[in-house]
Amino acid sequence: MNLLGNRNVFIVVGAVILVVAASFCIPAKERKGNGGIMLQFVNCIGDSLVRLDSSLYKNSYGQDYSINRIRYYIGNIKLYTKDGKEGYASHEYFLIDEDGSSPNTCYLDVDPLKNYTSISFIIGVDSIHNCSGTQSGALDPVHGMFWAWNTGYVFFKMDGKASSSKSSGNMLEFHIGGYKYPNNCIREVSLNLNDNDIHIMHDGYGIIVIKADIGKVFNSVNKIDFSKISTVTDFHNATTIADNYKDMFSILKIKDEK
Amino acid sequence: MKSKSFLVILSLIGFIILLNGFVSENPYFIITKKDVEVQHPKGFPKVVYEFNNNKPTPDGFILGRYLFYDPILSKDSSISCAFCHQRFAAFAHIDHALSHGINSLIGKRNVPAIQNEIWQKSFMWEGAVNHLEMQPLAPITNPMEMNEELPHLITKLQRNPAYIQRFQRAFHDTIINSEKVLKALAQFTGLMISNNSRYDRFIRHEDTLTSMEFAGLNLFRSHCENCHKEPLFTDNSFRNIGLVLDTLLKDSGRIALTGIVSDYMKFKVPSLRNVELTYPYMHDGRFRNLEQVLNHYAKGDFRTDNFDKSILRIVGLNETEKIQIIAFLKTLTDKTFTYDRRFADPTLY
């Protein structure tokens, strides 16, 4: 119990550091008027921040695993106002890349002071962007999130190790993509927002912190046994994982420190 | 005084001409605006790839042409696109059943022709690639083919003075990225259009067919047309024509992509344009010549349950009919295309 409390402290401190770091990362010329909203993705396992390589985690079967890479695409971000109307829609894609240093922020050019009641986005890349040829920025294939042998983006990539994995080198490889029926792995996520979920910074920016609990990828509607499923790199089992990763997001509550 | 300034001007002109000689990328053969106009041959359907945001320009095309012929695209600079895709074979690989890649590794597929790509909905034998611009990523990153990593390729190009210039000319800025590499290659391969075979000229009433070829055309229309649809000689669909799985290669076709059981051993209907030049045949090059292909259809020994029943009508084709069909298939050879200097190695022409 005590331990859990400690972890909570850890995560709050971590998130605040990231939030502050992020506010320095946006170039001054991009700051307009009232600011905008920054969406901050914080990758966690349970209540603690993900630590690559070193930390050991447990799945629902009690099997140990470690993580050395997490990347995923977020797109179609929409904010809804009280009357249920779409207050804002972004057409950009963002690559969330857990490399332990850069903050994973998506900048939304939108009034942070409006009363938003929910936010939705997809994890993945929609079929239009999967079929429109070469693209730059987050969707540039140089990021290693593109399957050349089966044109399309990898939506979610988690590499790691588990002693129970039967793959060579005890590898875990979860590379999930596919935008076509019946192997469509695009998942829409919708989260409710309360008034104090948008933190207004001194410079007029609003920040929403979204927690991504990577542990859920193996433990949600589907329980993943690493001795049976340790690599997913094509359509086999892909939707099983996708049905899990859609559950990994929640709004992170941070106490405002005025 | 007068003659002196005349001399100065003259030497200036000389200097400019000299400079041009050094700078010009095409000392022997100039690519003009007209050379990169996209043709829409009469009778062809609407194109799939419309060159949106990638309208061909002479400099973009030239860049694509250099990239296509340059082994810099492979990890150890040993293999270019043209190594596998030979111009004189309508950009297939003559006499090689399976592709040969880096370190002489043998791939698992036969190299298809590159022609009329802008009418194709998908690429590769099982349709794995959905867009012309994305197609080169497959050979570039395939460990059996060019085995290169995209970020490494981009770095190599960014350090190469000749390419810095070519990218600058083609795209008018100094950034070299994967998007530009892929767009330039699409300008080059997208313009590879074959529409001047004897068959095409016959259709346009500019040439005649022999009676044997004409009989072949009629047989073709009654037996083959539903899949190898004129004028592209493919309907862009995936079909199973009763070929047995090669137990060594284990290439079961489209099922590996979709997981749909009925896609077992389905492969893309290949265009038959320039088919005389693109031997050996089928996705794994299992047939050495057209006679063997025709024998496969005529014999009717189709050994997968879900083969396309429309091929049953070909079963029992007699020897004369086979010869006539083959004679017709050879009218699809397009020398204008295979000798087109626009697509030649830029370091030679």
mmCIF file of N, CA, C and O in Angstrom, chain B residues 181-222:
data_model
loop_
_atom_site.group_PDB
_atom_site.id
_atom_site.type_symbol
_atom_site.label_atom_id
_atom_site.label_comp_id
_atom_site.label_asym_id
_atom_site.label_seq_id
_atom_site.Cartn_x
_atom_site.Cartn_y
_atom_site.Cartn_z
ATOM 1 N N VAL B 181 13.082 10.760 -52.819
ATOM 2 C CA VAL B 181 13.637 9.583 -53.499
ATOM 3 C C VAL B 181 12.499 8.808 -54.159
ATOM 4 O O VAL B 181 12.549 8.444 -55.336
ATOM 5 N N LEU B 182 11.437 8.581 -53.384
ATOM 6 C CA LEU B 182 10.340 7.757 -53.875
ATOM 7 C C LEU B 182 9.559 8.454 -54.983
ATOM 8 O O LEU B 182 9.116 7.833 -55.942
ATOM 9 N N LYS B 183 9.405 9.773 -54.839
ATOM 10 C CA LYS B 183 8.677 10.494 -55.884
ATOM 11 C C LYS B 183 9.454 10.490 -57.200
ATOM 12 O O LYS B 183 8.876 10.303 -58.272
ATOM 13 N N ALA B 184 10.770 10.693 -57.112
ATOM 14 C CA ALA B 184 11.569 10.708 -58.340
ATOM 15 C C ALA B 184 11.519 9.340 -59.020
ATOM 16 O O ALA B 184 11.363 9.246 -60.243
ATOM 17 N N LEU B 185 11.626 8.280 -58.220
ATOM 18 C CA LEU B 185 11.552 6.941 -58.816
ATOM 19 C C LEU B 185 10.187 6.703 -59.463
ATOM 20 O O LEU B 185 10.092 6.091 -60.522
ATOM 21 N N ALA B 186 9.131 7.225 -58.838
ATOM 22 C CA ALA B 186 7.782 7.046 -59.404
ATOM 23 C C ALA B 186 7.643 7.825 -60.716
ATOM 24 O O ALA B 186 6.948 7.380 -61.633
ATOM 25 N N GLN B 187 8.303 8.974 -60.821
ATOM 26 C CA GLN B 187 8.274 9.705 -62.093
ATOM 27 C C GLN B 187 8.913 8.862 -63.191
ATOM 28 O O GLN B 187 8.437 8.813 -64.325
ATOM 29 N N PHE B 188 9.993 8.187 -62.818
ATOM 30 C CA PHE B 188 10.712 7.392 -63.819
ATOM 31 C C PHE B 188 9.932 6.132 -64.203
ATOM 32 O O PHE B 188 9.638 5.903 -65.371
ATOM 33 N N THR B 189 9.561 5.331 -63.205
ATOM 34 C CA THR B 189 8.874 4.075 -63.537
ATOM 35 C C THR B 189 7.442 4.337 -64.028
ATOM 36 O O THR B 189 6.931 3.585 -64.843
ATOM 37 N N GLY B 190 6.843 5.418 -63.551
ATOM 38 C CA GLY B 190 5.467 5.720 -63.956
ATOM 39 C C GLY B 190 5.358 6.060 -65.439
ATOM 40 O O GLY B 190 4.314 5.873 -66.057
ATOM 41 N N LEU B 191 6.450 6.587 -65.993
ATOM 42 C CA LEU B 191 6.401 6.957 -67.409
ATOM 43 C C LEU B 191 6.745 5.792 -68.337
ATOM 44 O O LEU B 191 6.730 5.935 -69.554
ATOM 45 N N MET B 192 7.055 4.639 -67.743
ATOM 46 C CA MET B 192 7.349 3.461 -68.582
ATOM 47 C C MET B 192 6.038 2.920 -69.132
ATOM 48 O O MET B 192 5.328 2.165 -68.474
ATOM 49 N N ILE B 193 5.704 3.380 -70.315
ATOM 50 C CA ILE B 193 4.417 3.028 -70.899
ATOM 51 C C ILE B 193 4.646 2.282 -72.212
ATOM 52 O O ILE B 193 5.388 2.739 -73.071
ATOM 53 N N SER B 194 4.045 1.124 -72.312
ATOM 54 C CA SER B 194 4.149 0.351 -73.543
ATOM 55 C C SER B 194 2.817 0.397 -74.271
ATOM 56 O O SER B 194 1.820 -0.123 -73.781
ATOM 57 N N ASN B 195 2.795 1.036 -75.423
ATOM 58 C CA ASN B 195 1.557 1.092 -76.216
ATOM 59 C C ASN B 195 1.854 1.158 -77.702
ATOM 60 O O ASN B 195 1.103 1.736 -78.463
ATOM 61 N N ASN B 196 2.970 0.602 -78.091
ATOM 62 C CA ASN B 196 3.291 0.659 -79.518
ATOM 63 C C ASN B 196 3.775 -0.679 -80.073
ATOM 64 O O ASN B 196 4.680 -0.738 -80.897
ATOM 65 N N SER B 197 3.151 -1.752 -79.596
ATOM 66 C CA SER B 197 3.450 -3.068 -80.155
ATOM 67 C C SER B 197 2.715 -3.202 -81.493
ATOM 68 O O SER B 197 1.896 -2.348 -81.850
ATOM 69 N N ARG B 198 3.000 -4.275 -82.203
ATOM 70 C CA ARG B 198 2.266 -4.491 -83.460
ATOM 71 C C ARG B 198 0.776 -4.630 -83.167
ATOM 72 O O ARG B 198 -0.066 -4.167 -83.934
ATOM 73 N N TYR B 199 0.434 -5.268 -82.053
ATOM 74 C CA TYR B 199 -0.978 -5.355 -81.662
ATOM 75 C C TYR B 199 -1.604 -3.956 -81.566
ATOM 76 O O TYR B 199 -2.694 -3.714 -82.085
ATOM 77 N N ASP B 200 -0.896 -3.037 -80.877
ATOM 78 C CA ASP B 200 -1.450 -1.678 -80.720
ATOM 79 C C ASP B 200 -1.639 -1.011 -82.077
ATOM 80 O O ASP B 200 -2.661 -0.367 -82.329
ATOM 81 N N ARG B 201 -0.635 -1.200 -82.951
ATOM 82 C CA ARG B 201 -0.733 -0.559 -84.266
ATOM 83 C C ARG B 201 -1.850 -1.204 -85.095
ATOM 84 O O ARG B 201 -2.531 -0.522 -85.854
ATOM 85 N N PHE B 202 -2.051 -2.487 -84.861
ATOM 86 C CA PHE B 202 -3.162 -3.168 -85.545
ATOM 87 C C PHE B 202 -4.500 -2.578 -85.090
ATOM 88 O O PHE B 202 -5.379 -2.277 -85.901
ATOM 89 N N ILE B 203 -4.621 -2.400 -83.787
ATOM 90 C CA ILE B 203 -5.854 -1.824 -83.248
ATOM 91 C C ILE B 203 -6.076 -0.410 -83.785
ATOM 92 O O ILE B 203 -7.198 0.003 -84.056
ATOM 93 N N ARG B 204 -4.971 0.312 -83.970
ATOM 94 C CA ARG B 204 -5.078 1.689 -84.484
ATOM 95 C C ARG B 204 -5.148 1.722 -86.018
ATOM 96 O O ARG B 204 -5.041 2.798 -86.608
ATOM 97 N N HIS B 205 -5.254 0.570 -86.635
ATOM 98 C CA HIS B 205 -5.288 0.448 -88.100
ATOM 99 C C HIS B 205 -4.024 0.982 -88.742
ATOM 100 O O HIS B 205 -4.065 1.568 -89.821
ATOM 101 N N GLU B 206 -2.894 0.815 -88.087
ATOM 102 C CA GLU B 206 -1.642 1.273 -88.688
ATOM 103 C C GLU B 206 -0.795 0.097 -89.163
ATOM 104 O O GLU B 206 0.282 0.290 -89.711
ATOM 105 N N ASP B 207 -1.236 -1.115 -88.848
ATOM 106 C CA ASP B 207 -0.445 -2.292 -89.180
ATOM 107 C C ASP B 207 -1.405 -3.469 -89.352
ATOM 108 O O ASP B 207 -2.580 -3.368 -88.991
ATOM 109 N N THR B 208 -0.899 -4.558 -89.877
ATOM 110 C CA THR B 208 -1.758 -5.735 -90.057
ATOM 111 C C THR B 208 -1.206 -6.901 -89.252
ATOM 112 O O THR B 208 -0.054 -6.887 -88.835
ATOM 113 N N LEU B 209 -2.039 -7.905 -89.030
ATOM 114 C CA LEU B 209 -1.585 -9.142 -88.419
ATOM 115 C C LEU B 209 -1.624 -10.232 -89.482
ATOM 116 O O LEU B 209 -2.448 -10.170 -90.402
ATOM 117 N N THR B 210 -0.758 -11.232 -89.355
ATOM 118 C CA THR B 210 -0.830 -12.369 -90.269
ATOM 119 C C THR B 210 -2.076 -13.174 -89.918
ATOM 120 O O THR B 210 -2.658 -12.992 -88.831
ATOM 121 N N SER B 211 -2.467 -14.060 -90.798
ATOM 122 C CA SER B 211 -3.692 -14.820 -90.532
ATOM 123 C C SER B 211 -3.523 -15.692 -89.292
ATOM 124 O O SER B 211 -4.459 -15.897 -88.522
ATOM 125 N N MET B 212 -2.295 -16.182 -89.059
ATOM 126 C CA MET B 212 -2.052 -16.990 -87.878
ATOM 127 C C MET B 212 -2.193 -16.148 -86.608
ATOM 128 O O MET B 212 -2.835 -16.554 -85.636
ATOM 129 N N GLU B 213 -1.585 -14.959 -86.643
ATOM 130 C CA GLU B 213 -1.688 -14.068 -85.484
ATOM 131 C C GLU B 213 -3.131 -13.664 -85.229
ATOM 132 O O GLU B 213 -3.583 -13.597 -84.083
ATOM 133 N N PHE B 214 -3.849 -13.428 -86.316
ATOM 134 C CA PHE B 214 -5.234 -13.004 -86.172
ATOM 135 C C PHE B 214 -6.098 -14.118 -85.576
ATOM 136 O O PHE B 214 -6.928 -13.877 -84.701
ATOM 137 N N ALA B 215 -5.842 -15.338 -86.038
ATOM 138 C CA ALA B 215 -6.546 -16.485 -85.447
ATOM 139 C C ALA B 215 -6.204 -16.577 -83.959
ATOM 140 O O ALA B 215 -7.075 -16.853 -83.115
ATOM 141 N N GLY B 216 -4.950 -16.320 -83.626
ATOM 142 C CA GLY B 216 -4.513 -16.326 -82.227
ATOM 143 C C GLY B 216 -5.242 -15.275 -81.404
ATOM 144 O O GLY B 216 -5.668 -15.531 -80.272
ATOM 145 N N LEU B 217 -5.402 -14.084 -81.978
ATOM 146 C CA LEU B 217 -6.116 -13.014 -81.273
ATOM 147 C C LEU B 217 -7.541 -13.455 -80.948
ATOM 148 O O LEU B 217 -8.028 -13.262 -79.830
ATOM 149 N N ASN B 218 -8.197 -14.075 -81.922
ATOM 150 C CA ASN B 218 -9.570 -14.514 -81.675
ATOM 151 C C ASN B 218 -9.639 -15.585 -80.598
ATOM 152 O O ASN B 218 -10.522 -15.550 -79.736
ATOM 153 N N LEU B 219 -8.707 -16.542 -80.648
ATOM 154 C CA LEU B 219 -8.661 -17.560 -79.602
ATOM 155 C C LEU B 219 -8.393 -16.925 -78.247
ATOM 156 O O LEU B 219 -8.970 -17.295 -77.225
ATOM 157 N N PHE B 220 -7.489 -15.956 -78.265
ATOM 158 C CA PHE B 220 -7.158 -15.260 -77.025
ATOM 159 C C PHE B 220 -8.406 -14.611 -76.437
ATOM 160 O O PHE B 220 -8.691 -14.718 -75.249
ATOM 161 N N ARG B 221 -9.153 -13.957 -77.311
ATOM 162 C CA ARG B 221 -10.356 -13.253 -76.824
ATOM 163 C C ARG B 221 -11.380 -14.224 -76.250
ATOM 164 O O ARG B 221 -12.083 -13.891 -75.301
ATOM 165 N N SER B 222 -11.449 -15.416 -76.765
ATOM 166 C CA SER B 222 -12.447 -16.348 -76.223
ATOM 167 C C SER B 222 -11.927 -17.156 -75.031
ATOM 168 O O SER B 222 -12.717 -17.691 -74.260
#
